[in-house]
Amino acid sequence: MFRKLFAKKASAKVALSGGPTFEVARNETVLEAALKAGIAYPHDCTVGTCGSCKSRLLQGKVDAITPFGYTLSREELQAGYILACQAVPESDLLVDVPLGGAPIRKVAARIALQQDLTHDIRFVTWETDSPVDFRAGQYMNVSWPGGPGPRSYSFSTAPVEGGRQRLSAFIRRVPGGAFTEALFAGQLDDAAFTLEAPHGTFWLREGSGPIVLVGGGSGLSPLMSVLEDAVAKGTARDAILLFGGRTERDLYYLSEIAAIGERWQGRFEFRPVLSEAKAEGMRFGLVTEEIPGALTDLGNVAATQAYMCGPPGMIDAGLAALLAAGVPLASVHYDKFTDASTGKKQAG
Ligand SMILES: Cc1cc2nc3c(=O)[nH]c(=O)nc-3n(C[C@H](O)[C@H](O)[C@H](O)COP(=O)(O)OP(=O)(O)OC[C@H]3O[C@@H](n4cnc5c(N)ncnc54)[C@H](O)[C@@H]3O)c2cc1C
Ligand code: FES
């Protein structure tokens, strides 16, 4: 009945909470209409797999072109989250979405610097043909001639006024991986890359409550970007950075993290967690098992924001631990580092 009523309407009105209102034509998605209206609505894949366009439906009803449940968690679905690229309005809507990223664009780039950080993680810097504007924590899509398709890499440095012409990321070698195997073998040293950026909404939200950051492997990349940016802006929020590795040889950037700690104005603590070998001064187990203790130590769980980056299994376990401890879902932000073996990638 509701659907029939709307079918007679030519369009629906979508209001973004605290932002603009725009019209969505019949059978158009929320994302398509927002982009047409010139709104920098966060997105990437446009086919319902990456999660970049995740938004919260506050009022109204939508139809899903492909089920949101392929990409969103049960908790997110229950809380009213939708994928704007798959959502066709069935009524006027009120939608909450994190706006504030710079417009997405493509630049030409070449690798300017490479440096091994661990046995399987490399610091890579591209020099671009023009400056790229981004927010700390966002990522870029990297394409190269002959490659099977773009790969996503999160910026490891804080942005600068006017944009950066040198873009860096921590990149983990994935055995059998099309991009990383070629990169680590030196086959892309002189390649003509195309970088598309900025993508994602993994930036530090406003607030005065504590922050817990959780990373594994190359997942430290956007966390360093966020931390560097926050320390430069003089944040005084209490923070604990949990970082997981198998053994001590998986730890890196320790002096850079220590330097952040020295400049941080609130409490700052770095807790490395090893899952396969015990070491003096380090916690032993899975990094996500340290989340409840970190939250207790920070206090004020209800006001805590969480930022997680790394392999999908770590994010799923981390999300469960955070919600079980009482961190509100809307305060949990993550980028899942999925690859071709996962078949889809997700951000949140
Ligand atoms: C938002 C986001 C941000 C990211 N940021 C970073 C970052 O900062 N640093 C980082 O290191 N990574 C990051 N990643 C992951 C990165 O984008 C790549 O997925 C990763 O580097 C692997 O790329 P690849 O081309 O080497 O491997 P792929 O070619 O994607 O292959 C990955 C694995 O899948 C296997 N495989 C290939 N095809 C199939 C198939 N059809 N079925 C099953 N298995 C298959 C391969 O053998 C290999 O083991 C991010 C991912 C996302 C989504
Ligand atoms: S842009 Fe909507 S899920 Fe990727």
mmCIF file of C-alpha atoms and ligand atoms in Angstrom:
data_model
loop_
_atom_site.group_PDB
_atom_site.id
_atom_site.type_symbol
_atom_site.label_atom_id
_atom_site.label_comp_id
_atom_site.label_asym_id
_atom_site.label_seq_id
_atom_site.Cartn_x
_atom_site.Cartn_y
_atom_site.Cartn_z
ATOM 1 C CA MET A 1 0.000 0.000 0.000
ATOM 2 C CA PHE A 2 2.790 2.399 1.087
ATOM 3 C CA ARG A 3 4.870 1.387 -1.958
ATOM 4 C CA LYS A 4 1.852 1.926 -4.268
ATOM 5 C CA LEU A 5 1.285 5.378 -2.866
ATOM 6 C CA PHE A 6 4.911 6.323 -3.461
ATOM 7 C CA ALA A 7 4.886 4.766 -6.964
ATOM 8 C CA LYS A 8 2.441 7.481 -7.961
ATOM 9 C CA LYS A 9 4.866 10.202 -6.836
ATOM 10 C CA ALA A 10 7.468 11.373 -9.341
ATOM 11 C CA SER A 11 10.125 11.899 -6.703
ATOM 12 C CA ALA A 12 10.970 11.828 -3.007
ATOM 13 C CA LYS A 13 12.694 14.413 -0.838
ATOM 14 C CA VAL A 14 15.805 13.355 1.061
ATOM 15 C CA ALA A 15 16.997 15.566 3.905
ATOM 16 C CA LEU A 16 20.498 14.968 5.239
ATOM 17 C CA SER A 17 20.663 15.480 8.970
ATOM 18 C CA GLY A 18 22.388 18.841 9.501
ATOM 19 C CA GLY A 19 22.954 19.127 5.734
ATOM 20 C CA PRO A 20 21.202 19.836 2.444
ATOM 21 C CA THR A 21 17.909 18.441 1.086
ATOM 22 C CA PHE A 22 17.631 17.036 -2.442
ATOM 23 C CA GLU A 23 15.119 15.355 -4.741
ATOM 24 C CA VAL A 24 15.369 11.692 -5.741
ATOM 25 C CA ALA A 25 13.613 10.745 -8.984
ATOM 26 C CA ARG A 26 11.540 7.581 -9.112
ATOM 27 C CA ASN A 27 13.766 4.457 -9.269
ATOM 28 C CA GLU A 28 16.874 6.526 -8.588
ATOM 29 C CA THR A 29 19.131 5.669 -5.647
ATOM 30 C CA VAL A 30 19.858 8.076 -2.819
ATOM 31 C CA LEU A 31 23.532 8.159 -3.855
ATOM 32 C CA GLU A 32 22.837 8.850 -7.543
ATOM 33 C CA ALA A 33 20.551 11.744 -6.683
ATOM 34 C CA ALA A 34 22.953 13.166 -4.075
ATOM 35 C CA LEU A 35 25.877 13.159 -6.528
ATOM 36 C CA LYS A 36 23.676 14.752 -9.205
ATOM 37 C CA ALA A 37 22.825 17.468 -6.688
ATOM 38 C CA GLY A 38 26.557 18.133 -6.267
ATOM 39 C CA ILE A 39 26.799 16.707 -2.753
ATOM 40 C CA ALA A 40 30.131 14.995 -1.890
ATOM 41 C CA TYR A 41 28.263 11.941 -0.550
ATOM 42 C CA PRO A 42 30.795 9.291 0.551
ATOM 43 C CA HIS A 43 30.973 6.348 -1.876
ATOM 44 C CA ASP A 44 33.363 4.062 -3.711
ATOM 45 C CA CYS A 45 32.130 0.866 -5.446
ATOM 46 C CA THR A 46 28.507 2.004 -6.118
ATOM 47 C CA VAL A 47 27.435 -1.661 -6.230
ATOM 48 C CA GLY A 48 26.780 -2.350 -2.552
ATOM 49 C CA THR A 49 30.002 -4.118 -1.608
ATOM 50 C CA CYS A 50 32.418 -1.587 -0.060
ATOM 51 C CA GLY A 51 30.204 -0.010 2.612
ATOM 52 C CA SER A 52 31.592 3.489 1.959
ATOM 53 C CA CYS A 53 28.105 4.949 1.449
ATOM 54 C CA LYS A 54 26.828 3.541 4.773
ATOM 55 C CA SER A 55 24.224 5.941 6.161
ATOM 56 C CA ARG A 56 21.666 5.841 8.949
ATOM 57 C CA LEU A 57 18.010 6.099 8.026
ATOM 58 C CA LEU A 58 16.365 8.276 10.680
ATOM 59 C CA GLN A 59 12.933 8.636 9.032
ATOM 60 C CA GLY A 60 11.163 7.077 6.052
ATOM 61 C CA LYS A 61 11.412 3.847 4.093
ATOM 62 C CA VAL A 62 13.694 2.566 1.346
ATOM 63 C CA ASP A 63 13.759 -0.396 -1.002
ATOM 64 C CA ALA A 64 17.137 -2.176 -1.390
ATOM 65 C CA ILE A 65 18.316 -3.038 -4.921
ATOM 66 C CA THR A 66 20.683 -5.640 -3.421
ATOM 67 C CA PRO A 67 20.211 -6.642 0.236
ATOM 68 C CA PHE A 68 22.187 -4.418 2.618
ATOM 69 C CA GLY A 69 22.944 -7.507 4.723
ATOM 70 C CA TYR A 70 25.698 -8.655 2.320
ATOM 71 C CA THR A 71 27.815 -5.765 3.528
ATOM 72 C CA LEU A 72 26.340 -4.404 6.763
ATOM 73 C CA SER A 73 26.458 -6.263 10.083
ATOM 74 C CA ARG A 74 23.346 -7.462 11.906
ATOM 75 C CA GLU A 75 23.861 -4.734 14.500
ATOM 76 C CA GLU A 76 24.082 -2.068 11.787
ATOM 77 C CA LEU A 77 20.912 -3.315 10.086
ATOM 78 C CA GLN A 78 19.074 -3.323 13.416
ATOM 79 C CA ALA A 79 20.238 0.238 14.071
ATOM 80 C CA GLY A 80 18.745 1.391 10.747
ATOM 81 C CA TYR A 81 21.858 1.641 8.584
ATOM 82 C CA ILE A 82 21.421 1.491 4.800
ATOM 83 C CA LEU A 83 23.680 1.617 1.745
ATOM 84 C CA ALA A 84 22.843 4.806 -0.154
ATOM 85 C CA CYS A 85 24.055 3.333 -3.471
ATOM 86 C CA GLN A 86 21.468 0.531 -3.171
ATOM 87 C CA ALA A 87 18.635 2.472 -1.513
ATOM 88 C CA VAL A 88 15.637 3.642 -3.541
ATOM 89 C CA PRO A 89 13.262 5.814 -1.466
ATOM 90 C CA GLU A 90 9.740 4.586 -0.855
ATOM 91 C CA SER A 91 8.894 7.823 0.964
ATOM 92 C CA ASP A 92 10.536 11.108 1.904
ATOM 93 C CA LEU A 93 13.631 10.405 4.015
ATOM 94 C CA LEU A 94 15.774 11.843 6.780
ATOM 95 C CA VAL A 95 19.285 10.384 6.532
ATOM 96 C CA ASP A 96 22.381 10.750 8.683
ATOM 97 C CA VAL A 97 25.681 10.469 6.778
ATOM 98 C CA PRO A 98 29.175 11.739 7.592
ATOM 99 C CA LEU A 99 29.790 14.518 5.050
ATOM 100 C CA GLY A 100 32.954 16.555 4.925
ATOM 101 C CA GLY A 101 35.337 14.700 2.618
ATOM 102 C CA ALA A 102 36.906 16.566 -0.296
ATOM 103 C CA PRO A 103 35.568 15.776 -3.807
ATOM 104 C CA ILE A 104 36.947 12.521 -5.243
ATOM 105 C CA ARG A 105 39.294 12.914 -8.220
ATOM 106 C CA LYS A 106 41.977 11.061 -10.187
ATOM 107 C CA VAL A 107 45.653 12.016 -10.382
ATOM 108 C CA ALA A 108 48.659 10.529 -12.165
ATOM 109 C CA ALA A 109 51.463 9.303 -9.902
ATOM 110 C CA ARG A 110 54.770 7.436 -9.725
ATOM 111 C CA ILE A 111 56.445 5.745 -6.785
ATOM 112 C CA ALA A 112 58.961 8.109 -5.201
ATOM 113 C CA LEU A 113 60.084 6.146 -2.149
ATOM 114 C CA GLN A 114 59.906 2.629 -0.725
ATOM 115 C CA GLN A 115 61.201 1.418 2.605
ATOM 116 C CA ASP A 116 60.692 -1.930 4.346
ATOM 117 C CA LEU A 117 59.141 -1.534 7.797
ATOM 118 C CA THR A 118 58.943 -5.246 8.683
ATOM 119 C CA HIS A 119 59.477 -8.595 6.932
ATOM 120 C CA ASP A 120 56.156 -8.096 5.084
ATOM 121 C CA ILE A 121 55.153 -4.431 5.407
ATOM 122 C CA ARG A 122 56.557 -1.636 3.268
ATOM 123 C CA PHE A 123 56.240 2.142 3.472
ATOM 124 C CA VAL A 124 55.426 3.376 -0.042
ATOM 125 C CA THR A 125 55.228 7.003 -1.174
ATOM 126 C CA TRP A 126 53.750 8.151 -4.489
ATOM 127 C CA GLU A 127 54.523 11.535 -6.045
ATOM 128 C CA THR A 128 51.413 12.888 -7.767
ATOM 129 C CA ASP A 129 51.058 15.383 -10.613
ATOM 130 C CA SER A 130 48.929 17.695 -8.432
ATOM 131 C CA PRO A 131 48.127 18.024 -4.713
ATOM 132 C CA VAL A 132 45.477 15.731 -3.215
ATOM 133 C CA ASP A 133 43.162 16.930 -0.472
ATOM 134 C CA PHE A 134 42.029 14.356 2.092
ATOM 135 C CA ARG A 135 41.068 13.929 5.720
ATOM 136 C CA ALA A 136 43.252 11.989 8.137
ATOM 137 C CA GLY A 137 42.193 8.319 8.007
ATOM 138 C CA GLN A 138 40.881 8.284 4.417
ATOM 139 C CA TYR A 139 42.169 6.049 1.629
ATOM 140 C CA MET A 140 43.035 6.099 -2.080
ATOM 141 C CA ASN A 141 42.332 3.656 -4.880
ATOM 142 C CA VAL A 142 45.502 2.708 -6.744
ATOM 143 C CA SER A 143 45.451 1.513 -10.386
ATOM 144 C CA TRP A 144 48.415 0.564 -12.546
ATOM 145 C CA PRO A 145 48.794 -0.394 -16.214
ATOM 146 C CA GLY A 146 47.873 -4.025 -16.809
ATOM 147 C CA GLY A 147 46.515 -4.435 -13.264
ATOM 148 C CA PRO A 148 43.280 -6.332 -12.611
ATOM 149 C CA GLY A 149 41.588 -3.307 -10.974
ATOM 150 C CA PRO A 150 42.138 -0.708 -8.273
ATOM 151 C CA ARG A 151 43.446 -1.597 -4.824
ATOM 152 C CA SER A 152 42.697 0.546 -1.768
ATOM 153 C CA TYR A 153 45.430 1.934 0.502
ATOM 154 C CA SER A 154 44.920 4.150 3.539
ATOM 155 C CA PHE A 155 47.044 7.259 3.899
ATOM 156 C CA SER A 156 49.621 6.922 6.681
ATOM 157 C CA THR A 157 50.323 10.635 7.086
ATOM 158 C CA ALA A 158 48.249 13.596 8.191
ATOM 159 C CA PRO A 159 46.956 15.930 5.469
ATOM 160 C CA VAL A 160 48.435 19.392 4.961
ATOM 161 C CA GLU A 161 46.809 22.683 3.989
ATOM 162 C CA GLY A 162 46.442 22.859 0.194
ATOM 163 C CA GLY A 163 46.761 19.089 -0.278
ATOM 164 C CA ARG A 164 49.651 16.624 -0.398
ATOM 165 C CA GLN A 165 51.629 15.825 -3.501
ATOM 166 C CA ARG A 166 53.368 12.939 -1.735
ATOM 167 C CA LEU A 167 50.937 10.236 -0.645
ATOM 168 C CA SER A 168 52.140 7.428 1.603
ATOM 169 C CA ALA A 169 50.749 4.140 2.879
ATOM 170 C CA PHE A 170 51.926 1.060 4.771
ATOM 171 C CA ILE A 171 51.461 -1.901 2.431
ATOM 172 C CA ARG A 172 51.517 -5.536 3.505
ATOM 173 C CA ARG A 173 52.655 -8.185 1.054
ATOM 174 C CA VAL A 174 49.782 -10.611 0.474
ATOM 175 C CA PRO A 175 51.036 -13.971 -0.852
ATOM 176 C CA GLY A 176 49.547 -14.477 -4.323
ATOM 177 C CA GLY A 177 48.273 -10.880 -4.397
ATOM 178 C CA ALA A 178 48.281 -9.193 -7.817
ATOM 179 C CA PHE A 179 49.417 -5.750 -6.654
ATOM 180 C CA THR A 180 51.537 -6.482 -3.609
ATOM 181 C CA GLU A 181 53.542 -9.333 -5.171
ATOM 182 C CA ALA A 182 54.396 -7.121 -8.155
ATOM 183 C CA LEU A 183 55.246 -4.198 -5.836
ATOM 184 C CA PHE A 184 57.512 -6.222 -3.554
ATOM 185 C CA ALA A 185 59.222 -7.810 -6.597
ATOM 186 C CA GLY A 186 60.122 -4.317 -7.847
ATOM 187 C CA GLN A 187 58.051 -4.690 -11.018
ATOM 188 C CA LEU A 188 56.131 -1.442 -10.417
ATOM 189 C CA ASP A 189 59.061 0.854 -9.549
ATOM 190 C CA ASP A 190 58.613 2.891 -12.748
ATOM 191 C CA ALA A 191 54.908 2.258 -13.399
ATOM 192 C CA ALA A 192 52.531 5.082 -14.348
ATOM 193 C CA PHE A 193 49.873 4.881 -11.619
ATOM 194 C CA THR A 194 46.460 6.472 -11.355
ATOM 195 C CA LEU A 195 45.339 7.334 -7.833
ATOM 196 C CA GLU A 196 41.697 8.076 -7.051
ATOM 197 C CA ALA A 197 41.074 9.890 -3.763
ATOM 198 C CA PRO A 198 39.925 10.667 -1.181
ATOM 199 C CA HIS A 199 37.669 7.770 -0.211
ATOM 200 C CA GLY A 200 36.088 6.623 3.038
ATOM 201 C CA THR A 201 34.823 8.206 6.220
ATOM 202 C CA PHE A 202 37.366 6.841 8.709
ATOM 203 C CA TRP A 203 38.195 10.208 10.218
ATOM 204 C CA LEU A 204 38.235 11.276 13.868
ATOM 205 C CA ARG A 205 34.793 12.479 14.941
ATOM 206 C CA GLU A 206 34.196 15.523 17.129
ATOM 207 C CA GLY A 207 33.991 14.789 20.838
ATOM 208 C CA SER A 208 35.747 15.113 24.154
ATOM 209 C CA GLY A 209 35.464 11.494 25.345
ATOM 210 C CA PRO A 210 38.222 8.869 25.255
ATOM 211 C CA ILE A 211 39.449 7.173 22.086
ATOM 212 C CA VAL A 212 40.428 3.552 21.636
ATOM 213 C CA LEU A 213 42.317 2.716 18.437
ATOM 214 C CA VAL A 214 42.755 -0.893 17.358
ATOM 215 C CA GLY A 215 45.013 -2.020 14.520
ATOM 216 C CA GLY A 216 46.701 -5.072 13.088
ATOM 217 C CA GLY A 217 49.384 -5.399 10.368
ATOM 218 C CA SER A 218 49.232 -2.551 7.861
ATOM 219 C CA GLY A 219 46.069 -1.356 9.646
ATOM 220 C CA LEU A 220 48.395 1.002 11.521
ATOM 221 C CA SER A 221 48.517 3.173 8.369
ATOM 222 C CA PRO A 222 45.296 5.210 8.826
ATOM 223 C CA LEU A 223 45.665 5.121 12.614
ATOM 224 C CA MET A 224 49.001 6.955 12.281
ATOM 225 C CA SER A 225 47.346 9.469 9.969
ATOM 226 C CA VAL A 226 44.554 10.066 12.502
ATOM 227 C CA LEU A 227 46.966 10.266 15.455
ATOM 228 C CA GLU A 228 49.400 12.619 13.694
ATOM 229 C CA ASP A 229 46.554 14.902 12.686
ATOM 230 C CA ALA A 230 45.008 14.852 16.171
ATOM 231 C CA VAL A 231 48.297 15.592 17.915
ATOM 232 C CA ALA A 232 48.997 18.448 15.490
ATOM 233 C CA LYS A 233 45.585 19.904 16.369
ATOM 234 C CA GLY A 234 46.402 19.628 20.073
ATOM 235 C CA THR A 235 43.716 17.155 21.116
ATOM 236 C CA ALA A 236 43.550 16.558 24.839
ATOM 237 C CA ARG A 237 41.406 13.413 24.695
ATOM 238 C CA ASP A 238 42.601 10.265 26.475
ATOM 239 C CA ALA A 239 43.634 7.548 24.025
ATOM 240 C CA ILE A 240 44.860 3.959 24.009
ATOM 241 C CA LEU A 241 46.354 2.457 20.846
ATOM 242 C CA LEU A 242 46.135 -1.346 20.730
ATOM 243 C CA PHE A 243 48.269 -2.943 18.027
ATOM 244 C CA GLY A 244 48.300 -6.652 17.264
ATOM 245 C CA GLY A 245 51.067 -8.744 15.725
ATOM 246 C CA ARG A 246 52.110 -12.381 15.856
ATOM 247 C CA THR A 247 55.638 -11.865 17.170
ATOM 248 C CA GLU A 248 57.948 -8.941 17.929
ATOM 249 C CA ARG A 249 59.094 -8.841 14.305
ATOM 250 C CA ASP A 250 55.593 -7.624 13.326
ATOM 251 C CA LEU A 251 55.973 -4.432 15.369
ATOM 252 C CA TYR A 252 57.101 -1.248 13.626
ATOM 253 C CA TYR A 253 56.933 2.544 13.803
ATOM 254 C CA LEU A 254 57.644 2.303 17.525
ATOM 255 C CA SER A 255 59.692 5.509 17.703
ATOM 256 C CA GLU A 256 57.049 7.425 15.703
ATOM 257 C CA ILE A 257 54.336 6.163 18.071
ATOM 258 C CA ALA A 258 56.471 7.136 21.074
ATOM 259 C CA ALA A 259 56.881 10.625 19.556
ATOM 260 C CA ILE A 260 53.088 10.946 19.280
ATOM 261 C CA GLY A 261 52.804 9.919 22.942
ATOM 262 C CA GLU A 262 55.258 12.628 23.979
ATOM 263 C CA ARG A 263 53.313 15.352 22.159
ATOM 264 C CA TRP A 264 49.796 14.101 23.079
ATOM 265 C CA GLN A 265 48.127 16.458 25.540
ATOM 266 C CA GLY A 266 45.818 13.959 27.274
ATOM 267 C CA ARG A 267 46.701 10.451 28.400
ATOM 268 C CA PHE A 268 48.236 8.382 25.584
ATOM 269 C CA GLU A 269 49.182 4.732 25.883
ATOM 270 C CA PHE A 270 50.499 2.277 23.298
ATOM 271 C CA ARG A 271 49.778 -1.406 24.008
ATOM 272 C CA PRO A 272 51.356 -3.893 21.623
ATOM 273 C CA VAL A 273 49.716 -7.322 21.779
ATOM 274 C CA LEU A 274 51.451 -10.468 20.491
ATOM 275 C CA SER A 275 49.437 -13.574 19.606
ATOM 276 C CA GLU A 276 52.168 -16.177 19.028
ATOM 277 C CA ALA A 277 55.185 -15.380 21.200
ATOM 278 C CA LYS A 278 55.421 -13.842 24.634
ATOM 279 C CA ALA A 279 57.785 -10.901 25.066
ATOM 280 C CA GLU A 280 58.720 -8.766 28.033
ATOM 281 C CA GLY A 281 56.491 -5.724 28.466
ATOM 282 C CA MET A 282 54.017 -6.907 25.823
ATOM 283 C CA ARG A 283 50.551 -8.299 26.231
ATOM 284 C CA PHE A 284 49.875 -11.827 24.970
ATOM 285 C CA GLY A 285 46.749 -12.919 23.064
ATOM 286 C CA LEU A 286 44.503 -11.458 20.393
ATOM 287 C CA VAL A 287 44.491 -7.684 20.140
ATOM 288 C CA THR A 288 40.690 -7.591 20.385
ATOM 289 C CA GLU A 289 40.852 -9.402 23.764
ATOM 290 C CA GLU A 290 42.527 -6.274 25.140
ATOM 291 C CA ILE A 291 39.572 -4.039 24.228
ATOM 292 C CA PRO A 292 37.525 -4.492 27.452
ATOM 293 C CA GLY A 293 40.569 -3.724 29.636
ATOM 294 C CA ALA A 294 41.442 -0.654 27.594
ATOM 295 C CA LEU A 295 37.873 0.644 27.866
ATOM 296 C CA THR A 296 37.863 0.116 31.628
ATOM 297 C CA ASP A 297 41.175 1.927 31.978
ATOM 298 C CA LEU A 298 39.951 4.856 29.871
ATOM 299 C CA GLY A 299 36.648 5.057 31.811
ATOM 300 C CA ASN A 300 33.429 6.613 30.482
ATOM 301 C CA VAL A 301 32.611 3.829 28.008
ATOM 302 C CA ALA A 302 29.417 5.543 26.841
ATOM 303 C CA ALA A 303 31.427 8.550 25.611
ATOM 304 C CA THR A 304 34.230 6.484 24.050
ATOM 305 C CA GLN A 305 34.813 6.459 20.314
ATOM 306 C CA ALA A 306 36.532 3.471 18.688
ATOM 307 C CA TYR A 307 38.603 3.395 15.488
ATOM 308 C CA MET A 308 39.661 0.042 14.016
ATOM 309 C CA CYS A 309 41.630 -0.916 10.922
ATOM 310 C CA GLY A 310 42.954 -4.252 9.748
ATOM 311 C CA PRO A 311 41.884 -7.715 8.628
ATOM 312 C CA PRO A 312 38.126 -8.464 8.492
ATOM 313 C CA GLY A 313 38.283 -11.073 11.297
ATOM 314 C CA MET A 314 39.887 -8.578 13.652
ATOM 315 C CA ILE A 315 37.244 -5.941 12.864
ATOM 316 C CA ASP A 316 34.350 -8.373 13.423
ATOM 317 C CA ALA A 317 35.794 -9.515 16.769
ATOM 318 C CA GLY A 318 36.566 -5.926 17.729
ATOM 319 C CA LEU A 319 33.052 -4.742 16.909
ATOM 320 C CA ALA A 320 31.555 -7.512 19.061
ATOM 321 C CA ALA A 321 33.874 -6.666 21.977
ATOM 322 C CA LEU A 322 33.143 -2.937 21.787
ATOM 323 C CA LEU A 323 29.365 -3.368 21.633
ATOM 324 C CA ALA A 324 29.410 -5.954 24.449
ATOM 325 C CA ALA A 325 31.324 -3.466 26.604
ATOM 326 C CA GLY A 326 28.734 -0.745 25.962
ATOM 327 C CA VAL A 327 30.349 1.455 23.282
ATOM 328 C CA PRO A 328 27.473 2.809 21.150
ATOM 329 C CA LEU A 329 27.437 1.455 17.574
ATOM 330 C CA ALA A 330 27.397 5.013 16.189
ATOM 331 C CA SER A 331 30.725 5.610 17.966
ATOM 332 C CA VAL A 332 32.500 2.670 16.303
ATOM 333 C CA HIS A 333 34.335 3.451 13.048
ATOM 334 C CA TYR A 334 36.342 0.977 10.988
ATOM 335 C CA ASP A 335 37.899 0.159 7.653
ATOM 336 C CA LYS A 336 38.103 -3.541 6.843
ATOM 337 C CA PHE A 337 41.204 -4.332 4.790
ATOM 338 C CA THR A 338 39.509 -6.862 2.542
ATOM 339 C CA ASP A 339 41.103 -8.252 -0.622
ATOM 340 C CA ALA A 340 40.223 -10.440 -3.611
ATOM 341 C CA SER A 341 39.987 -13.510 -1.351
ATOM 342 C CA THR A 342 37.244 -11.845 0.700
ATOM 343 C CA GLY A 343 35.383 -11.038 -2.490
ATOM 344 C CA LYS A 344 34.166 -7.733 -1.133
ATOM 345 C CA LYS A 345 35.450 -4.854 0.910
ATOM 346 C CA GLN A 346 33.751 -2.895 3.648
ATOM 347 C CA ALA A 347 34.205 0.350 5.429
ATOM 348 C CA GLY A 348 32.346 1.940 8.276
HETATM 349 C C1 LIG B 1 39.277 0.564 2.614
HETATM 350 C C2 LIG B 1 40.507 -0.292 2.464
HETATM 351 C C3 LIG B 1 41.732 0.212 2.837
HETATM 352 C C4 LIG B 1 42.884 -0.586 2.720
HETATM 353 N N1 LIG B 1 44.065 -0.080 3.136
HETATM 354 C C5 LIG B 1 45.183 -0.875 3.096
HETATM 355 C C6 LIG B 1 46.447 -0.398 3.571
HETATM 356 O O1 LIG B 1 46.592 0.756 3.994
HETATM 357 N N2 LIG B 1 47.484 -1.250 3.533
HETATM 358 C C7 LIG B 1 47.380 -2.523 3.047
HETATM 359 O O2 LIG B 1 48.378 -3.257 3.051
HETATM 360 N N3 LIG B 1 46.201 -2.993 2.571
HETATM 361 C C8 LIG B 1 45.113 -2.196 2.566
HETATM 362 N N4 LIG B 1 43.936 -2.672 2.065
HETATM 363 C C9 LIG B 1 43.920 -3.958 1.341
HETATM 364 C C10 LIG B 1 44.363 -3.705 -0.128
HETATM 365 O O3 LIG B 1 43.380 -2.895 -0.767
HETATM 366 C C11 LIG B 1 44.492 -4.972 -0.975
HETATM 367 O O4 LIG B 1 43.296 -5.701 -0.924
HETATM 368 C C12 LIG B 1 45.641 -5.857 -0.546
HETATM 369 O O5 LIG B 1 46.861 -5.132 -0.578
HETATM 370 C C13 LIG B 1 45.787 -7.082 -1.474
HETATM 371 O O6 LIG B 1 45.937 -6.642 -2.807
HETATM 372 P P1 LIG B 1 46.657 -7.588 -3.868
HETATM 373 O O7 LIG B 1 46.355 -7.059 -5.223
HETATM 374 O O8 LIG B 1 48.098 -7.791 -3.534
HETATM 375 O O9 LIG B 1 45.987 -8.995 -3.645
HETATM 376 P P2 LIG B 1 44.708 -9.611 -4.427
HETATM 377 O O10 LIG B 1 45.002 -9.766 -5.859
HETATM 378 O O11 LIG B 1 43.532 -8.827 -4.036
HETATM 379 O O12 LIG B 1 44.684 -11.036 -3.762
HETATM 380 C C14 LIG B 1 44.558 -11.209 -2.346
HETATM 381 C C15 LIG B 1 44.551 -12.679 -1.985
HETATM 382 O O13 LIG B 1 43.405 -13.287 -2.565
HETATM 383 C C16 LIG B 1 43.776 -14.371 -3.383
HETATM 384 N N5 LIG B 1 42.799 -14.345 -4.484
HETATM 385 C C17 LIG B 1 42.869 -13.640 -5.627
HETATM 386 N N6 LIG B 1 41.752 -13.831 -6.359
HETATM 387 C C18 LIG B 1 40.970 -14.670 -5.648
HETATM 388 C C19 LIG B 1 39.708 -15.247 -5.874
HETATM 389 N N7 LIG B 1 39.000 -14.993 -6.944
HETATM 390 N N8 LIG B 1 39.195 -16.080 -4.905
HETATM 391 C C20 LIG B 1 39.904 -16.346 -3.786
HETATM 392 N N9 LIG B 1 41.132 -15.847 -3.546
HETATM 393 C C21 LIG B 1 41.641 -15.002 -4.449
HETATM 394 C C22 LIG B 1 45.228 -14.103 -3.790
HETATM 395 O O14 LIG B 1 45.923 -15.292 -4.063
HETATM 396 C C23 LIG B 1 45.750 -13.457 -2.537
HETATM 397 O O15 LIG B 1 46.130 -14.399 -1.569
HETATM 398 C C24 LIG B 1 42.781 -1.896 2.182
HETATM 399 C C25 LIG B 1 41.542 -2.378 1.784
HETATM 400 C C26 LIG B 1 40.420 -1.597 1.919
HETATM 401 C C27 LIG B 1 39.114 -2.157 1.484
HETATM 402 S S1 FES B 2 29.419 2.852 -2.604
HETATM 403 FE FE1 FES B 2 27.762 1.915 -1.641
HETATM 404 S S2 FES B 2 28.543 0.053 -0.894
HETATM 405 FE FE2 FES B 2 30.182 0.897 -2.065
#
